[in-house]
mmCIF file of C-alpha atoms in Angstrom:
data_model
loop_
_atom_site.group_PDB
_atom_site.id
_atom_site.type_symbol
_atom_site.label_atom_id
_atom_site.label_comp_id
_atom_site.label_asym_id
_atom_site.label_seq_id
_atom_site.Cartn_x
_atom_site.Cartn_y
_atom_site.Cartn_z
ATOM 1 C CA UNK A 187 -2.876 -3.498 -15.486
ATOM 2 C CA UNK A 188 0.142 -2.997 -17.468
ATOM 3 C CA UNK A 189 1.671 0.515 -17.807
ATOM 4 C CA UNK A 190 3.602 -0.547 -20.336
ATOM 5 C CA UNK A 191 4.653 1.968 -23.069
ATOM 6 C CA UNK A 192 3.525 4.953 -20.876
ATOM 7 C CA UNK A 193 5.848 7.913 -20.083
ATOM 8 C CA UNK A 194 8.570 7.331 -17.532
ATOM 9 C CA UNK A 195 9.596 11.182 -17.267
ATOM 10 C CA UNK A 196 9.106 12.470 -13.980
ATOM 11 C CA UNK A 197 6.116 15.207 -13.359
ATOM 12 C CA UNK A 198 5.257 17.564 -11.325
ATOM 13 C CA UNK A 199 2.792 16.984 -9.175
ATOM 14 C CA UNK A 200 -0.999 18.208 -10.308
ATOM 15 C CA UNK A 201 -1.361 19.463 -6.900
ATOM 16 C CA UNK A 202 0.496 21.111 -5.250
ATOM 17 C CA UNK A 203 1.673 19.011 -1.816
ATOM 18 C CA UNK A 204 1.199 20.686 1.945
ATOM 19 C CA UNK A 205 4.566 19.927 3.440
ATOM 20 C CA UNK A 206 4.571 19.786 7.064
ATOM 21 C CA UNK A 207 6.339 22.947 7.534
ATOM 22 C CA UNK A 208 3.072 23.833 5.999
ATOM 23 C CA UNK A 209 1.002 22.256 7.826
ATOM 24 C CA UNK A 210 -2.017 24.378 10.112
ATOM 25 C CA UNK A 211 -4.622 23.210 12.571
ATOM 26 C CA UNK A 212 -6.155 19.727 11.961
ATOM 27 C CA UNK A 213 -3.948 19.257 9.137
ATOM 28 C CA UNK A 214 -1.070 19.717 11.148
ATOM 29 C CA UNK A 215 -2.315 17.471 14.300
ATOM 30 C CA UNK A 216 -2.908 14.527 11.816
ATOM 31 C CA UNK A 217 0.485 14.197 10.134
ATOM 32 C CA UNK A 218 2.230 14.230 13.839
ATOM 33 C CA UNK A 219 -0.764 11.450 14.368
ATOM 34 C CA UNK A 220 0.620 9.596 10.997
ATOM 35 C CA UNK A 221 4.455 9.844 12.351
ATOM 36 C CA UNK A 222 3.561 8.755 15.902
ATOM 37 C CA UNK A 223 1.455 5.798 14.928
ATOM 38 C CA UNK A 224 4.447 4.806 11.917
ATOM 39 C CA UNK A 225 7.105 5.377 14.527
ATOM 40 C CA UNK A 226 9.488 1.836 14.609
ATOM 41 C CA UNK A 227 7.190 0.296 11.558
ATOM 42 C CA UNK A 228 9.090 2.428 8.290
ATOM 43 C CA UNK A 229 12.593 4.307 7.874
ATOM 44 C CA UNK A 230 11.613 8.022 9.770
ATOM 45 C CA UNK A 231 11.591 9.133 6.257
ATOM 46 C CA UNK A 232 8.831 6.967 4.561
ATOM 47 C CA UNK A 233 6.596 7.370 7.525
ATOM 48 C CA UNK A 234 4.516 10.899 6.416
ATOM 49 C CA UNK A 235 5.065 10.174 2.251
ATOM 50 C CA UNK A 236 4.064 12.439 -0.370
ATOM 51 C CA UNK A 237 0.634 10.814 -0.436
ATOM 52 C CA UNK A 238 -0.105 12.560 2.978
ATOM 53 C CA UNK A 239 1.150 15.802 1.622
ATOM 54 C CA UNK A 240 -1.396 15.435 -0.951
ATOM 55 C CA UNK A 241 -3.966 14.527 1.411
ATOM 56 C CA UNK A 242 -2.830 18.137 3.930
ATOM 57 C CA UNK A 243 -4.985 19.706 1.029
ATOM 58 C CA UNK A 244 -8.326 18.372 2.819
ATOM 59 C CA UNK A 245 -7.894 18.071 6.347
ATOM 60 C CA UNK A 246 -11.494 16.070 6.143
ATOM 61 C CA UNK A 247 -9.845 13.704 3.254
ATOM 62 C CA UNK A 248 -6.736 13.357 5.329
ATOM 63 C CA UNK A 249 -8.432 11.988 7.968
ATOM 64 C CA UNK A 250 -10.790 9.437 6.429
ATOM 65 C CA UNK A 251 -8.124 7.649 4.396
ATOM 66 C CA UNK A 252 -5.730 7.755 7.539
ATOM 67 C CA UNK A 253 -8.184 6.336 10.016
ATOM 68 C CA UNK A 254 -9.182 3.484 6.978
ATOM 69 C CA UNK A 255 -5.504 2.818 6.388
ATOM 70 C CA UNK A 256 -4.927 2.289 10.519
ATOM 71 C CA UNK A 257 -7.717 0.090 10.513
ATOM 72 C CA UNK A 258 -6.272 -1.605 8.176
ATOM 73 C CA UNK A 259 -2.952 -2.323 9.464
ATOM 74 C CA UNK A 260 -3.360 -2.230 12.875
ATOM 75 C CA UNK A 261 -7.169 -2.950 13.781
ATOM 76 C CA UNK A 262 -8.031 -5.813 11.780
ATOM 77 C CA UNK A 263 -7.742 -9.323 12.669
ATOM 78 C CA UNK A 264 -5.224 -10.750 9.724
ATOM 79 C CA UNK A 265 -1.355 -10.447 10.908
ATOM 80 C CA UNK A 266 -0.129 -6.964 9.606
ATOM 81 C CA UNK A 267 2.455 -8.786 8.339
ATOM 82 C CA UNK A 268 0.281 -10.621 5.403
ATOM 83 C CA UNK A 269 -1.200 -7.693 4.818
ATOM 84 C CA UNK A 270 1.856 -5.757 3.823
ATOM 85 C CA UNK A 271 2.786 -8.466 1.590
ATOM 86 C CA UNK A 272 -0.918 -8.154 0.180
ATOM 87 C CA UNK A 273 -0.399 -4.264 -0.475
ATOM 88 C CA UNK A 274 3.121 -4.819 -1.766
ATOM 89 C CA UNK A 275 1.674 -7.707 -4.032
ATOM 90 C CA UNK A 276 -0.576 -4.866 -5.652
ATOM 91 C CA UNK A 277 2.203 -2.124 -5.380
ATOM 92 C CA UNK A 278 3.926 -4.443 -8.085
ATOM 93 C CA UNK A 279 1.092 -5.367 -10.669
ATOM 94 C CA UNK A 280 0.206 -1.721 -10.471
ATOM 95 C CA UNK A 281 3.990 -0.702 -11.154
ATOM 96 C CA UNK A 282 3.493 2.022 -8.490
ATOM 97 C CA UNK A 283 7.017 2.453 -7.659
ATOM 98 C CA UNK A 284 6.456 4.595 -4.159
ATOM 99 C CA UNK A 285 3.995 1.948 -2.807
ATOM 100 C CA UNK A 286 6.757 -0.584 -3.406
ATOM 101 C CA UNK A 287 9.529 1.403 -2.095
ATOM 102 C CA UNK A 288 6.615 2.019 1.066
ATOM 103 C CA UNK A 289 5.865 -1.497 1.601
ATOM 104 C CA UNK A 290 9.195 -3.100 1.256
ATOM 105 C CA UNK A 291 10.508 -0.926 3.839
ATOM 106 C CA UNK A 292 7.608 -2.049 6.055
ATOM 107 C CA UNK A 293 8.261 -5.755 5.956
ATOM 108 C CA UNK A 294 12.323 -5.289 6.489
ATOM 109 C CA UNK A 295 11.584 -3.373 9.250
ATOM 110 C CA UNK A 296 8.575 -6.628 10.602
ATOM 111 C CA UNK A 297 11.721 -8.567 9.736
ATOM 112 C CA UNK A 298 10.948 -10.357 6.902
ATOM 113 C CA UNK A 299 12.673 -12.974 4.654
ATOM 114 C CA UNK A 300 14.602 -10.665 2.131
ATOM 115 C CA UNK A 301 14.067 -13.848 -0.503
ATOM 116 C CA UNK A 302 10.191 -13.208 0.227
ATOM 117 C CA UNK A 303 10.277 -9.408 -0.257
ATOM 118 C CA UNK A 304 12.084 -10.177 -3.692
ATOM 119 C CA UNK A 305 9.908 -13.086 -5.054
ATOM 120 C CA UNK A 306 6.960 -10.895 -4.370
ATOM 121 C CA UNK A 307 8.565 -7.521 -5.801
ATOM 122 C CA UNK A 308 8.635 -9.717 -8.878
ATOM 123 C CA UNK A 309 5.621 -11.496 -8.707
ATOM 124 C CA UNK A 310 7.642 -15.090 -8.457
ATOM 125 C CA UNK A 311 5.352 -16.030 -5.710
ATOM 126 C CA UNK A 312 4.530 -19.351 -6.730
ATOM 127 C CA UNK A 313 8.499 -20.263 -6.994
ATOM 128 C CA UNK A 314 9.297 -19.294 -3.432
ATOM 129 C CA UNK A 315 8.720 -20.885 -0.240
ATOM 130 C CA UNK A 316 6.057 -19.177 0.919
ATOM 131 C CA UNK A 317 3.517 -20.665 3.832
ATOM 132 C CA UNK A 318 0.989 -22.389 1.740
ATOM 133 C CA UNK A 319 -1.857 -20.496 3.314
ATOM 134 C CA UNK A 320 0.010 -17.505 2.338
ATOM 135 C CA UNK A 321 0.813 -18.231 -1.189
ATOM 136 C CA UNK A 322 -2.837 -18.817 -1.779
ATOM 137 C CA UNK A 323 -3.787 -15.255 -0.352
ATOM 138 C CA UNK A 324 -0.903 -13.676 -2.412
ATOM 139 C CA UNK A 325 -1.584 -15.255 -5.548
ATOM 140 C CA UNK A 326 -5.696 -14.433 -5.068
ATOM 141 C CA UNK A 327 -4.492 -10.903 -4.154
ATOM 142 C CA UNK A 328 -2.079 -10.655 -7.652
ATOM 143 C CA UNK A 329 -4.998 -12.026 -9.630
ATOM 144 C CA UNK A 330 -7.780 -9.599 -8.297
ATOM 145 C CA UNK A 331 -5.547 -6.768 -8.527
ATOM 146 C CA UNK A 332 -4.742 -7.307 -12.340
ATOM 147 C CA UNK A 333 -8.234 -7.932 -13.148
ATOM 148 C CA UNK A 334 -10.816 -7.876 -10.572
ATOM 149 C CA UNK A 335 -13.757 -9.707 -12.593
ATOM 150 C CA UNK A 336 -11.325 -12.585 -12.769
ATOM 151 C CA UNK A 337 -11.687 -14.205 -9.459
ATOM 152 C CA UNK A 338 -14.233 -17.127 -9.278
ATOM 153 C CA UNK A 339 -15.714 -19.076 -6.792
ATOM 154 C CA UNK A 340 -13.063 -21.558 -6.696
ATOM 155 C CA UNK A 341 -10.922 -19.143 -5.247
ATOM 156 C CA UNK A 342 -12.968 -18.192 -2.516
ATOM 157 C CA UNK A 343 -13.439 -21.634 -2.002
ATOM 158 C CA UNK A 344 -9.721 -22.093 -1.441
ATOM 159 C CA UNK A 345 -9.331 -19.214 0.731
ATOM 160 C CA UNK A 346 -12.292 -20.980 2.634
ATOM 161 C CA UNK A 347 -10.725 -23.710 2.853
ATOM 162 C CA UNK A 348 -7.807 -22.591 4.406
ATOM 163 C CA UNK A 349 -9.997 -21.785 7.044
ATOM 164 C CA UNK A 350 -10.442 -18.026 6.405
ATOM 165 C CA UNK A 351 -13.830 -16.425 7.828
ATOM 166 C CA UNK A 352 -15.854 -14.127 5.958
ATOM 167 C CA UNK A 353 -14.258 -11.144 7.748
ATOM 168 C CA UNK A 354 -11.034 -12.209 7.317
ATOM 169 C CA UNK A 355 -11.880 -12.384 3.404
ATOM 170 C CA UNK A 356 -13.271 -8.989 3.679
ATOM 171 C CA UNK A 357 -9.910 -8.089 4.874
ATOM 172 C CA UNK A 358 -8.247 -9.006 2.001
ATOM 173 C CA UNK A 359 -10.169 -7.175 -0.209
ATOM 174 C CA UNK A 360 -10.485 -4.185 1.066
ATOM 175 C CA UNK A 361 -6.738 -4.430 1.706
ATOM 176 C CA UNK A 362 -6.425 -5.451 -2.342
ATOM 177 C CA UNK A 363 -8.931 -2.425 -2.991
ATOM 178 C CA UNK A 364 -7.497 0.135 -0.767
ATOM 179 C CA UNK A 365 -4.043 0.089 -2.209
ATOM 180 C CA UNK A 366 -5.124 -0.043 -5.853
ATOM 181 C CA UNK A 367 -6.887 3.410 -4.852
ATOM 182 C CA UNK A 368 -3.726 4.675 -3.460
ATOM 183 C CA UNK A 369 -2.026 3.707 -6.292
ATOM 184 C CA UNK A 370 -4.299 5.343 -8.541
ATOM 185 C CA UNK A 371 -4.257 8.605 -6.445
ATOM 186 C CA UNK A 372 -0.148 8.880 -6.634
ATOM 187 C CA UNK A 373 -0.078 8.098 -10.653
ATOM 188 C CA UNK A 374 -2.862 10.325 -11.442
ATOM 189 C CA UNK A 375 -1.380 13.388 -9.082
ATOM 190 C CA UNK A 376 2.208 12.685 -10.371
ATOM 191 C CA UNK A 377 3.690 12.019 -7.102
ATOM 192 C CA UNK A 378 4.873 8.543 -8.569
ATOM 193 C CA UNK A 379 5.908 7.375 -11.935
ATOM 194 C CA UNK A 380 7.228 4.519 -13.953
ATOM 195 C CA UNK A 381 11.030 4.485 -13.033
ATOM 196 C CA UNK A 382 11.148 7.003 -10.645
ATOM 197 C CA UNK A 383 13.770 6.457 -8.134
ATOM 198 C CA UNK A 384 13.552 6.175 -3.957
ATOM 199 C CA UNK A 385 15.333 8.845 -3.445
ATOM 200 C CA UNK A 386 12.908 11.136 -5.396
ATOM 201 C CA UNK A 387 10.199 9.645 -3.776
ATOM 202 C CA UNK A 388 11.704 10.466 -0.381
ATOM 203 C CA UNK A 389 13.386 13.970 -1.605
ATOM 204 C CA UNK A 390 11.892 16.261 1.546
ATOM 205 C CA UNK A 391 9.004 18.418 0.018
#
């Protein structure tokens, strides 16, 4: 998906965002959940983004996509390390700037190779030393996140091959899936934009 041409002036939001000063009842309970759980993973002021505060509008909403992003992360059985790569991978071929900010953060704080953050904030994957195993899952997640029709069997066969169980493929995609969603929940609310900067994606609500 290329957003290409479309307008990089910043918006504001469609709706409007619950900010935690905001924040009532189960609303309220889940963001100090979100902090708590994010605590040592992100800087303290990535850790309850803007998505969240779009989120406080449904308490119900809120906590569905929390619990599925957890399980994600921290639940699953591929290295939450990969995985961050994976979202970040899809954070760049959907040009959602706050998901790249979000995820880049995440993997310096894990610790990871600043060369490896860069190559895949600018899809150069294949041209850095990357694990082999890994490139393979990074390069399958870039592909099915630009066009999801354009896997093939071959590619399952390699990630097969590799020695990844059906689960563990399941992983990736939902992983690939999830943060295309999220992605398309922060462009289409205005909380993210082509060009917009980190600081106004952190700015305090």
């Amino acid at each position: 998906m290329s957003l290409e041409g479309a307008d990089t002036q910043p918006r504001e939001a469609v709706i409007e965002l619950v900010s935690e000063a905001e924040a009532s009842g189960r609303v309220d309970e889940l963001y100090r959940e979100i902090r708590e759980a994010r605590e040592g993973e992100l800087e303290e002021d990535l850790s309850l983004s803007k998505l969240w505060l779009l989120y406080g509008n449904d308490a119900d909403l809120l906590d569905i996509v929390w619990q599925h992003m957890d399980w994600t992360y921290n639940r699953g059985s591929l290295p939450f390390e990969l995985k961050s790569k994976i979202s970040l991978v899809v954070a760049t071929v959907l040009e959602c700037e706050g998901c790249q900010f979000f995820h880049e953060s995440a993997l310096s704080e894990l610790g990871a190779d600043a060369a490896e953050i860069d190559a895949i904030s600018e899809l150069e994957i294949a041209e850095t030393g990357f694990d082999p195993a890994e490139e393979v899952v990074l390069r399958f997640s870039q592909k099915a996140a630009t066009d999801p029709h354009a896997t093939t069997d071959d590619d399952f066969l390699a990630l097969r091959e590799l020695g990844f169980s059906e689960r563990e493929i399941l992983e990736i995609i939902d992983c690939i899936a999830l943060h295309v969603y999220t992605a398309y929940i922060q462009g289409i609310s205005g909380i993210v934009y082509p060009g917009m900067s980190k600081e106004t994606w952190t700015e305090p609500v």
